[in-house]
mmCIF file of C-alpha atoms and ligand atoms in Angstrom:
data_model
loop_
_atom_site.group_PDB
_atom_site.id
_atom_site.type_symbol
_atom_site.label_atom_id
_atom_site.label_comp_id
_atom_site.label_asym_id
_atom_site.label_seq_id
_atom_site.Cartn_x
_atom_site.Cartn_y
_atom_site.Cartn_z
ATOM 1 C CA MET A 1 34.894 198.690 69.328
ATOM 2 C CA ASN A 2 32.233 198.747 66.867
ATOM 3 C CA PRO A 3 30.688 195.397 65.441
ATOM 4 C CA SER A 4 31.664 194.020 61.814
ATOM 5 C CA SER A 5 29.141 195.308 59.407
ATOM 6 C CA PHE A 6 25.946 193.269 58.855
ATOM 7 C CA ALA A 7 22.623 193.259 57.000
ATOM 8 C CA TYR A 8 19.450 193.951 59.091
ATOM 9 C CA GLU A 9 15.943 192.587 58.343
ATOM 10 C CA ARG A 10 13.025 193.008 60.472
ATOM 11 C CA ALA A 11 10.355 189.846 60.767
ATOM 12 C CA SER A 12 6.898 190.401 61.167
ATOM 13 C CA SER A 13 5.818 186.773 62.153
ATOM 14 C CA VAL A 14 7.331 183.664 63.768
ATOM 15 C CA ALA A 15 6.807 181.898 60.196
ATOM 16 C CA GLU A 16 8.779 184.705 58.321
ATOM 17 C CA ALA A 17 11.659 184.731 61.106
ATOM 18 C CA ILE A 18 11.954 180.942 60.670
ATOM 19 C CA SER A 19 11.895 181.392 56.801
ATOM 20 C CA LEU A 20 14.637 183.995 56.948
ATOM 21 C CA LEU A 21 16.679 181.780 59.182
ATOM 22 C CA GLU A 22 16.321 178.995 56.718
ATOM 23 C CA GLN A 23 17.231 181.229 53.704
ATOM 24 C CA HIS A 24 20.285 182.831 55.110
ATOM 25 C CA GLY A 25 21.852 179.836 56.907
ATOM 26 C CA ASP A 26 24.784 180.132 59.588
ATOM 27 C CA GLY A 27 25.582 183.442 58.770
ATOM 28 C CA ALA A 28 21.965 185.028 60.327
ATOM 29 C CA LYS A 29 21.247 185.477 63.805
ATOM 30 C CA LEU A 30 17.900 186.395 65.670
ATOM 31 C CA ILE A 31 17.929 189.694 67.708
ATOM 32 C CA ALA A 32 15.430 190.539 70.430
ATOM 33 C CA GLY A 33 16.477 192.835 73.145
ATOM 34 C CA GLY A 34 20.144 193.009 71.842
ATOM 35 C CA HIS A 35 21.558 193.140 75.498
ATOM 36 C CA SER A 36 23.658 190.077 75.299
ATOM 37 C CA LEU A 37 23.959 189.864 71.424
ATOM 38 C CA LEU A 38 25.153 193.347 70.809
ATOM 39 C CA PRO A 39 27.715 193.607 73.522
ATOM 40 C CA ILE A 40 29.468 190.295 71.940
ATOM 41 C CA MET A 41 29.060 191.859 68.564
ATOM 42 C CA LYS A 42 31.112 194.820 69.794
ATOM 43 C CA LEU A 43 33.852 192.896 71.048
ATOM 44 C CA ARG A 44 33.769 190.703 67.908
ATOM 45 C CA LEU A 45 32.986 187.615 69.558
ATOM 46 C CA ALA A 46 29.964 187.454 67.318
ATOM 47 C CA GLU A 47 30.106 188.553 63.565
ATOM 48 C CA PRO A 48 26.763 187.567 62.168
ATOM 49 C CA GLU A 49 26.277 188.397 58.492
ATOM 50 C CA ARG A 50 22.711 189.356 59.210
ATOM 51 C CA LEU A 51 20.422 190.042 62.107
ATOM 52 C CA ILE A 52 16.867 189.077 61.866
ATOM 53 C CA ASP A 53 14.891 191.583 64.324
ATOM 54 C CA ILE A 54 11.875 189.756 66.091
ATOM 55 C CA GLY A 55 11.644 192.533 68.572
ATOM 56 C CA ARG A 56 8.230 193.811 67.091
ATOM 57 C CA ILE A 57 6.412 190.066 66.542
ATOM 58 C CA ALA A 58 3.363 190.552 68.739
ATOM 59 C CA GLU A 59 2.707 186.939 68.821
ATOM 60 C CA LEU A 60 5.898 186.442 70.950
ATOM 61 C CA GLN A 61 4.878 189.053 73.411
ATOM 62 C CA GLY A 62 3.004 189.322 76.695
ATOM 63 C CA VAL A 63 1.689 186.666 79.478
ATOM 64 C CA ARG A 64 -1.284 184.726 79.285
ATOM 65 C CA VAL A 65 -3.019 182.492 82.200
ATOM 66 C CA GLU A 66 -4.365 179.359 80.673
ATOM 67 C CA GLY A 67 -6.063 177.188 83.356
ATOM 68 C CA ASN A 68 -3.424 176.667 85.944
ATOM 69 C CA GLU A 69 -0.577 177.474 83.943
ATOM 70 C CA LEU A 70 1.284 180.924 82.789
ATOM 71 C CA ALA A 71 2.572 181.211 79.236
ATOM 72 C CA VAL A 72 5.045 183.763 79.049
ATOM 73 C CA GLY A 73 5.999 185.101 75.611
ATOM 74 C CA ALA A 74 9.568 184.930 74.671
ATOM 75 C CA LEU A 75 9.559 188.824 73.941
ATOM 76 C CA THR A 76 8.347 189.714 77.481
ATOM 77 C CA THR A 77 10.960 192.090 79.115
ATOM 78 C CA HIS A 78 12.394 191.451 82.333
ATOM 79 C CA HIS A 79 10.729 194.340 83.767
ATOM 80 C CA GLN A 80 7.374 193.068 82.359
ATOM 81 C CA VAL A 81 8.034 189.718 83.929
ATOM 82 C CA ALA A 82 8.770 191.204 87.139
ATOM 83 C CA THR A 83 5.723 193.453 87.379
ATOM 84 C CA ASP A 84 3.084 191.767 85.693
ATOM 85 C CA PRO A 85 0.370 190.735 88.318
ATOM 86 C CA ALA A 86 -0.436 187.415 86.847
ATOM 87 C CA VAL A 87 3.367 186.427 87.088
ATOM 88 C CA GLN A 88 3.585 187.743 90.547
ATOM 89 C CA SER A 89 0.664 185.963 91.760
ATOM 90 C CA ALA A 90 1.126 182.345 89.756
ATOM 91 C CA SER A 91 4.957 182.504 89.982
ATOM 92 C CA PRO A 92 6.494 184.761 92.374
ATOM 93 C CA LEU A 93 9.685 183.061 92.051
ATOM 94 C CA LEU A 94 9.912 184.066 87.954
ATOM 95 C CA ALA A 95 8.898 187.583 89.044
ATOM 96 C CA ASP A 96 11.615 187.848 91.789
ATOM 97 C CA THR A 97 14.239 186.519 89.551
ATOM 98 C CA ALA A 98 13.371 189.073 86.771
ATOM 99 C CA SER A 99 13.420 191.862 89.285
ATOM 100 C CA ARG A 100 17.062 191.137 90.190
ATOM 101 C CA VAL A 101 18.377 190.944 86.320
ATOM 102 C CA GLY A 102 20.995 193.699 85.713
ATOM 103 C CA ASP A 103 19.916 197.243 86.107
ATOM 104 C CA ARG A 104 16.834 199.201 85.044
ATOM 105 C CA GLN A 105 18.113 199.622 81.355
ATOM 106 C CA VAL A 106 18.831 195.947 80.803
ATOM 107 C CA ARG A 107 15.361 194.899 82.390
ATOM 108 C CA ASN A 108 13.770 197.314 80.064
ATOM 109 C CA ARG A 109 15.143 196.245 76.895
ATOM 110 C CA GLY A 110 16.189 192.364 77.753
ATOM 111 C CA THR A 111 13.909 189.499 77.024
ATOM 112 C CA ILE A 112 13.127 186.296 79.088
ATOM 113 C CA GLY A 113 13.387 184.591 75.545
ATOM 114 C CA GLY A 114 16.689 186.182 74.779
ATOM 115 C CA ALA A 115 18.211 185.350 78.136
ATOM 116 C CA LEU A 116 17.318 181.579 78.074
ATOM 117 C CA ALA A 117 18.329 181.279 74.255
ATOM 118 C CA HIS A 118 21.425 182.941 75.284
ATOM 119 C CA ALA A 119 22.176 180.511 78.062
ATOM 120 C CA ASP A 120 24.884 182.663 79.838
ATOM 121 C CA ALA A 121 26.660 180.748 82.590
ATOM 122 C CA ALA A 122 25.813 183.496 84.968
ATOM 123 C CA ALA A 123 22.106 184.159 83.611
ATOM 124 C CA ASP A 124 19.531 184.377 86.429
ATOM 125 C CA TYR A 125 16.401 182.736 84.683
ATOM 126 C CA PRO A 126 18.178 178.999 84.355
ATOM 127 C CA ALA A 127 18.032 178.475 88.158
ATOM 128 C CA ALA A 128 14.220 179.603 88.400
ATOM 129 C CA ILE A 129 13.400 177.813 85.049
ATOM 130 C CA LEU A 130 14.877 174.614 86.402
ATOM 131 C CA ALA A 131 13.214 174.771 89.832
ATOM 132 C CA LEU A 132 9.945 175.533 88.355
ATOM 133 C CA GLU A 133 9.972 172.710 85.940
ATOM 134 C CA ALA A 134 8.966 175.010 83.272
ATOM 135 C CA THR A 135 8.482 174.006 79.486
ATOM 136 C CA LEU A 136 10.023 176.026 76.729
ATOM 137 C CA VAL A 137 8.080 176.082 73.671
ATOM 138 C CA ALA A 138 9.985 176.340 70.166
ATOM 139 C CA ARG A 139 8.927 176.562 66.874
ATOM 140 C CA GLY A 140 11.065 175.756 63.647
ATOM 141 C CA PRO A 141 10.564 174.433 60.207
ATOM 142 C CA GLN A 142 9.459 171.021 61.464
ATOM 143 C CA GLY A 143 6.704 172.793 63.650
ATOM 144 C CA GLN A 144 6.195 173.173 67.419
ATOM 145 C CA ARG A 145 7.741 171.300 70.055
ATOM 146 C CA GLN A 146 8.139 171.421 73.846
ATOM 147 C CA ILE A 147 11.391 171.209 75.692
ATOM 148 C CA PRO A 148 11.417 170.115 79.334
ATOM 149 C CA ALA A 149 13.770 172.845 81.396
ATOM 150 C CA ARG A 150 15.970 169.930 82.343
ATOM 151 C CA GLU A 151 16.836 169.017 78.841
ATOM 152 C CA PHE A 152 17.062 172.804 77.735
ATOM 153 C CA PHE A 153 20.326 173.909 79.147
ATOM 154 C CA VAL A 154 23.123 171.952 77.469
ATOM 155 C CA ASP A 155 26.638 173.489 77.900
ATOM 156 C CA PHE A 156 28.178 176.819 78.100
ATOM 157 C CA LEU A 157 26.108 179.463 75.667
ATOM 158 C CA THR A 158 24.351 176.235 74.416
ATOM 159 C CA THR A 159 20.854 175.111 74.418
ATOM 160 C CA ALA A 160 18.731 172.403 72.977
ATOM 161 C CA LEU A 161 17.314 174.863 70.319
ATOM 162 C CA THR A 162 18.288 173.954 66.778
ATOM 163 C CA PRO A 163 19.666 176.599 64.478
ATOM 164 C CA HIS A 164 16.394 177.448 62.912
ATOM 165 C CA GLU A 165 14.093 177.135 65.846
ATOM 166 C CA ILE A 166 12.934 180.173 67.897
ATOM 167 C CA LEU A 167 11.916 180.038 71.423
ATOM 168 C CA THR A 168 8.322 181.054 71.433
ATOM 169 C CA GLU A 169 7.168 181.012 74.944
ATOM 170 C CA ILE A 170 7.699 179.536 78.428
ATOM 171 C CA ARG A 171 5.120 177.575 80.036
ATOM 172 C CA ILE A 172 4.864 177.189 84.119
ATOM 173 C CA ALA A 173 2.673 175.673 86.602
ATOM 174 C CA ALA A 174 0.865 178.084 89.052
ATOM 175 C CA LEU A 175 2.278 177.752 92.627
ATOM 176 C CA ALA A 176 -0.118 175.811 94.787
ATOM 177 C CA ALA A 177 -1.000 175.960 98.419
ATOM 178 C CA GLY A 178 1.608 174.277 100.370
ATOM 179 C CA GLN A 179 4.288 175.372 98.077
ATOM 180 C CA GLY A 180 6.869 177.868 98.858
ATOM 181 C CA TRP A 181 9.878 179.484 96.672
ATOM 182 C CA SER A 182 13.215 181.235 97.175
ATOM 183 C CA TYR A 183 15.879 182.609 94.857
ATOM 184 C CA GLN A 184 19.076 183.535 96.520
ATOM 185 C CA LYS A 185 21.830 185.345 94.599
ATOM 186 C CA LEU A 186 25.552 186.576 95.067
ATOM 187 C CA ALA A 187 25.548 189.060 92.221
ATOM 188 C CA ASN A 188 28.386 190.653 90.572
ATOM 189 C CA GLN A 189 28.484 194.244 91.913
ATOM 190 C CA ALA A 190 29.333 195.633 88.306
ATOM 191 C CA SER A 191 27.003 194.009 86.174
ATOM 192 C CA GLY A 192 24.406 192.217 88.634
ATOM 193 C CA TYR A 193 25.053 188.808 86.994
ATOM 194 C CA ALA A 194 24.766 186.083 89.292
ATOM 195 C CA ILE A 195 28.099 184.625 90.454
ATOM 196 C CA VAL A 196 26.019 182.070 91.998
ATOM 197 C CA GLY A 197 22.153 181.861 92.008
ATOM 198 C CA VAL A 198 20.065 179.244 93.763
ATOM 199 C CA ALA A 199 16.445 179.015 93.319
ATOM 200 C CA ALA A 200 14.226 176.529 95.373
ATOM 201 C CA ILE A 201 10.640 175.168 95.262
ATOM 202 C CA VAL A 202 9.518 173.591 98.327
ATOM 203 C CA ILE A 203 6.428 171.309 98.208
ATOM 204 C CA LEU A 204 4.975 170.105 101.711
ATOM 205 C CA ASP A 205 2.983 167.040 102.185
ATOM 206 C CA ALA A 206 -0.244 166.696 104.467
ATOM 207 C CA ASN A 207 1.855 166.396 107.448
ATOM 208 C CA GLY A 208 4.214 169.320 106.832
ATOM 209 C CA ALA A 209 7.198 167.153 105.838
ATOM 210 C CA CYS A 210 8.858 167.508 102.420
ATOM 211 C CA ALA A 211 7.068 165.912 99.675
ATOM 212 C CA GLU A 212 9.348 167.611 97.205
ATOM 213 C CA VAL A 213 12.101 170.048 96.813
ATOM 214 C CA ARG A 214 13.493 171.217 93.764
ATOM 215 C CA ILE A 215 16.744 173.180 93.431
ATOM 216 C CA GLY A 216 18.008 174.951 90.254
ATOM 217 C CA VAL A 217 21.633 176.461 90.551
ATOM 218 C CA THR A 218 23.214 179.163 87.849
ATOM 219 C CA GLY A 219 26.480 180.649 87.920
ATOM 220 C CA THR A 220 28.679 178.257 89.740
ATOM 221 C CA ALA A 221 29.371 176.030 86.611
ATOM 222 C CA ALA A 222 29.422 176.592 82.836
ATOM 223 C CA VAL A 223 25.852 175.386 82.606
ATOM 224 C CA ALA A 224 22.955 175.474 85.214
ATOM 225 C CA TRP A 225 21.722 172.218 86.729
ATOM 226 C CA ARG A 226 19.283 170.500 88.930
ATOM 227 C CA ALA A 227 20.543 169.467 92.391
ATOM 228 C CA ASP A 228 19.278 165.869 92.237
ATOM 229 C CA ALA A 229 21.504 164.557 95.270
ATOM 230 C CA ALA A 230 20.307 167.361 97.602
ATOM 231 C CA GLU A 231 16.634 167.052 96.485
ATOM 232 C CA ALA A 232 16.768 163.198 97.420
ATOM 233 C CA ALA A 233 18.192 163.919 100.785
ATOM 234 C CA LEU A 234 15.222 165.772 101.809
ATOM 235 C CA ARG A 235 12.206 163.782 100.384
ATOM 236 C CA GLY A 236 9.752 162.568 103.031
ATOM 237 C CA LYS A 237 12.153 164.310 105.748
ATOM 238 C CA ALA A 238 10.917 166.940 108.288
ATOM 239 C CA LEU A 239 12.383 170.125 106.878
ATOM 240 C CA ASP A 240 14.517 171.104 110.011
ATOM 241 C CA ALA A 241 17.684 173.077 109.959
ATOM 242 C CA ASP A 242 20.103 170.050 110.224
ATOM 243 C CA ALA A 243 18.395 168.121 107.262
ATOM 244 C CA ILE A 244 18.412 171.223 105.222
ATOM 245 C CA ALA A 245 22.009 171.874 106.071
ATOM 246 C CA ALA A 246 22.830 168.189 105.337
ATOM 247 C CA ALA A 247 21.054 168.427 101.818
ATOM 248 C CA ALA A 248 22.915 171.839 100.948
ATOM 249 C CA ARG A 249 26.348 170.004 101.503
ATOM 250 C CA LEU A 250 25.175 167.635 98.387
ATOM 251 C CA VAL A 251 24.439 170.481 96.102
ATOM 252 C CA THR A 252 27.414 170.638 93.963
ATOM 253 C CA GLU A 253 27.930 166.796 93.848
ATOM 254 C CA GLY A 254 29.329 165.899 90.529
ATOM 255 C CA ILE A 255 29.978 169.585 89.289
ATOM 256 C CA ALA A 256 32.814 171.050 87.784
ATOM 257 C CA PRO A 257 32.761 174.793 89.273
ATOM 258 C CA LEU A 258 34.206 177.686 87.198
ATOM 259 C CA ASP A 259 37.507 179.347 88.371
ATOM 260 C CA ASP A 260 37.806 182.669 87.211
ATOM 261 C CA LEU A 261 38.347 186.395 88.264
ATOM 262 C CA HIS A 262 34.852 186.578 90.006
ATOM 263 C CA GLY A 263 35.398 183.811 92.258
ATOM 264 C CA SER A 264 37.928 180.852 92.448
ATOM 265 C CA ALA A 265 36.435 177.124 92.361
ATOM 266 C CA ALA A 266 36.672 176.783 96.345
ATOM 267 C CA TYR A 267 34.852 179.950 96.875
ATOM 268 C CA ARG A 268 31.933 179.296 94.542
ATOM 269 C CA LEU A 269 31.320 175.896 96.082
ATOM 270 C CA ARG A 270 31.156 177.189 99.503
ATOM 271 C CA VAL A 271 28.748 180.290 98.362
ATOM 272 C CA THR A 272 26.590 177.633 96.445
ATOM 273 C CA GLU A 273 26.287 175.415 99.665
ATOM 274 C CA GLY A 274 25.461 178.362 101.660
ATOM 275 C CA LEU A 275 22.766 179.839 99.097
ATOM 276 C CA THR A 276 21.236 176.541 98.982
ATOM 277 C CA ARG A 277 20.468 176.416 102.821
ATOM 278 C CA ARG A 278 19.196 179.863 102.735
ATOM 279 C CA ALA A 279 16.774 179.229 99.780
ATOM 280 C CA ILE A 280 15.602 175.755 101.062
ATOM 281 C CA LEU A 281 14.911 177.591 104.245
ATOM 282 C CA GLU A 282 13.124 180.573 102.869
ATOM 283 C CA ALA A 283 11.159 178.263 100.480
ATOM 284 C CA THR A 284 10.246 176.291 103.635
ATOM 285 C CA GLU A 285 8.927 179.149 105.600
ATOM 286 C CA ARG A 286 6.859 180.616 102.667
ATOM 287 C CA ALA A 287 5.358 176.975 102.030
ATOM 288 C CA ARG A 288 4.351 176.808 105.638
ATOM 289 C CA ALA A 289 2.850 180.431 105.356
ATOM 290 C CA ARG A 290 0.919 179.318 102.488
ATOM 291 C CA GLY A 291 -0.129 175.863 103.632
HETATM 292 C C1 LIG B 301 25.051 195.593 81.499
HETATM 293 C C2 LIG B 301 24.158 194.136 81.534
HETATM 294 C C3 LIG B 301 24.110 193.628 82.682
HETATM 295 C C4 LIG B 301 23.382 192.173 82.783
HETATM 296 N N1 LIG B 301 22.968 191.753 84.022
HETATM 297 C C5 LIG B 301 22.398 190.558 83.859
HETATM 298 C C6 LIG B 301 21.966 189.933 84.914
HETATM 299 O O1 LIG B 301 22.188 190.083 86.095
HETATM 300 N N2 LIG B 301 21.429 188.722 84.902
HETATM 301 C C7 LIG B 301 21.106 188.199 83.833
HETATM 302 O O2 LIG B 301 20.595 186.889 83.778
HETATM 303 N N3 LIG B 301 21.339 188.776 82.566
HETATM 304 C C8 LIG B 301 22.084 189.942 82.533
HETATM 305 N N4 LIG B 301 22.345 190.629 81.505
HETATM 306 C C9 LIG B 301 21.890 189.834 80.098
HETATM 307 C C10 LIG B 301 20.486 190.412 79.984
HETATM 308 O O3 LIG B 301 19.470 189.704 80.559
HETATM 309 C C11 LIG B 301 19.837 190.120 78.340
HETATM 310 O O4 LIG B 301 18.618 190.794 78.196
HETATM 311 C C12 LIG B 301 19.658 188.564 78.043
HETATM 312 O O5 LIG B 301 20.696 187.872 78.375
HETATM 313 C C13 LIG B 301 19.464 188.388 76.473
HETATM 314 O O6 LIG B 301 18.062 189.067 75.879
HETATM 315 P P1 LIG B 301 18.065 189.857 74.718
HETATM 316 O O7 LIG B 301 16.349 190.065 74.627
HETATM 317 O O8 LIG B 301 18.632 191.054 75.076
HETATM 318 O O9 LIG B 301 18.570 189.054 73.796
HETATM 319 P P2 LIG B 301 19.500 189.202 72.504
HETATM 320 O O10 LIG B 301 20.757 190.039 73.036
HETATM 321 O O11 LIG B 301 18.765 190.001 71.622
HETATM 322 O O12 LIG B 301 19.858 187.837 72.007
HETATM 323 C C14 LIG B 301 20.612 186.836 72.910
HETATM 324 C C15 LIG B 301 20.736 185.623 72.016
HETATM 325 O O13 LIG B 301 19.455 184.804 72.111
HETATM 326 C C16 LIG B 301 19.022 184.701 70.688
HETATM 327 N N5 LIG B 301 17.614 184.919 70.682
HETATM 328 C C17 LIG B 301 16.802 186.167 71.163
HETATM 329 N N6 LIG B 301 15.708 185.742 71.315
HETATM 330 C C18 LIG B 301 15.681 184.448 70.998
HETATM 331 C C19 LIG B 301 14.378 183.655 70.777
HETATM 332 N N7 LIG B 301 13.096 184.158 71.079
HETATM 333 N N8 LIG B 301 14.630 182.423 70.077
HETATM 334 C C20 LIG B 301 15.621 181.935 69.942
HETATM 335 N N9 LIG B 301 16.794 182.754 70.191
HETATM 336 C C21 LIG B 301 16.576 183.787 70.603
HETATM 337 C C22 LIG B 301 19.888 185.619 69.816
HETATM 338 O O14 LIG B 301 20.014 185.165 68.477
HETATM 339 C C23 LIG B 301 21.336 185.613 70.448
HETATM 340 O O15 LIG B 301 22.029 184.694 70.129
HETATM 341 C C24 LIG B 301 23.042 191.677 81.414
HETATM 342 C C25 LIG B 301 23.317 192.514 80.131
HETATM 343 C C26 LIG B 301 23.972 193.634 80.277
HETATM 344 C C27 LIG B 301 24.219 194.315 79.174
#
């Protein structure tokens, strides 16, 4: 099916894009890589009257290192996130996650900002963004604000961004010594989307026990989440197989799993527990190797 007809305008700066959003109201929609928006427009699940193309705004592109922090511009493509040496070194979890999004065409066009703003239940990045405790920087008519990852994903296809705000960059603290990471994913074989995706960061204390573990989960439910109960179960503990398995059993506590043609609710719960166990184990091994 073809999309409904729409007007098209290209913004050359963030300020211009915000002003166009304000001017045209609810009928206007931003377009970045177009790899989520155009498919839903073709299905007529979205029928914007006007597209505001932000795809060539230079200030939204590329990766910067600022002290101990990585700043990834919203227009950075999945391929760039996956292959950028600064991202690979400071945030291997983010680079690995990006490398496993969709296929080559999707990775070459789709952007990290578009993926996060779209907030598909089966998107890969939310798991990593939550485990990394990233900060999402947004700019709107009232100026700039920083949104902690925990507050960003609100519901199915819904984020904390207000209608006239643009996600401009994602800020992530660099991985330090004694910290390890992992992303475990059960991918939909046709699209690559995560039926379940679990990201873990493990931080060891001076004795090699768990100072902190952070677990982000995507795919299982309508919205990605931090697995607080599983994390609390490991804090201060020795990271052995039994403790990790016991914590993984708590990962879906309080979660209403999706139940659809890609997987029943019971299957998703089982897979989420298994991938959580694997993610913590691998992150622990990597943390020990970096100790
Ligand atoms: C075949 C296929 C397979 C895919 N497989 C996967 C997969 O395995 N894993 C995965 O995670 N994703 C997958 N995707 C989705 C892909 O990652 C998209 O690139 C991504 O979801 C959207 O990024 P985009 O730049 O294309 O955004 P667009 O499609 O241009 O925009 C998406 C939405 O975000 C808004 N938006 C875009 N940029 C901004 C911004 N800076 N600030 C505020 N709002 C903004 C737009 O208005 C729109 O509502 C797949 C897509 C396809 C077509």
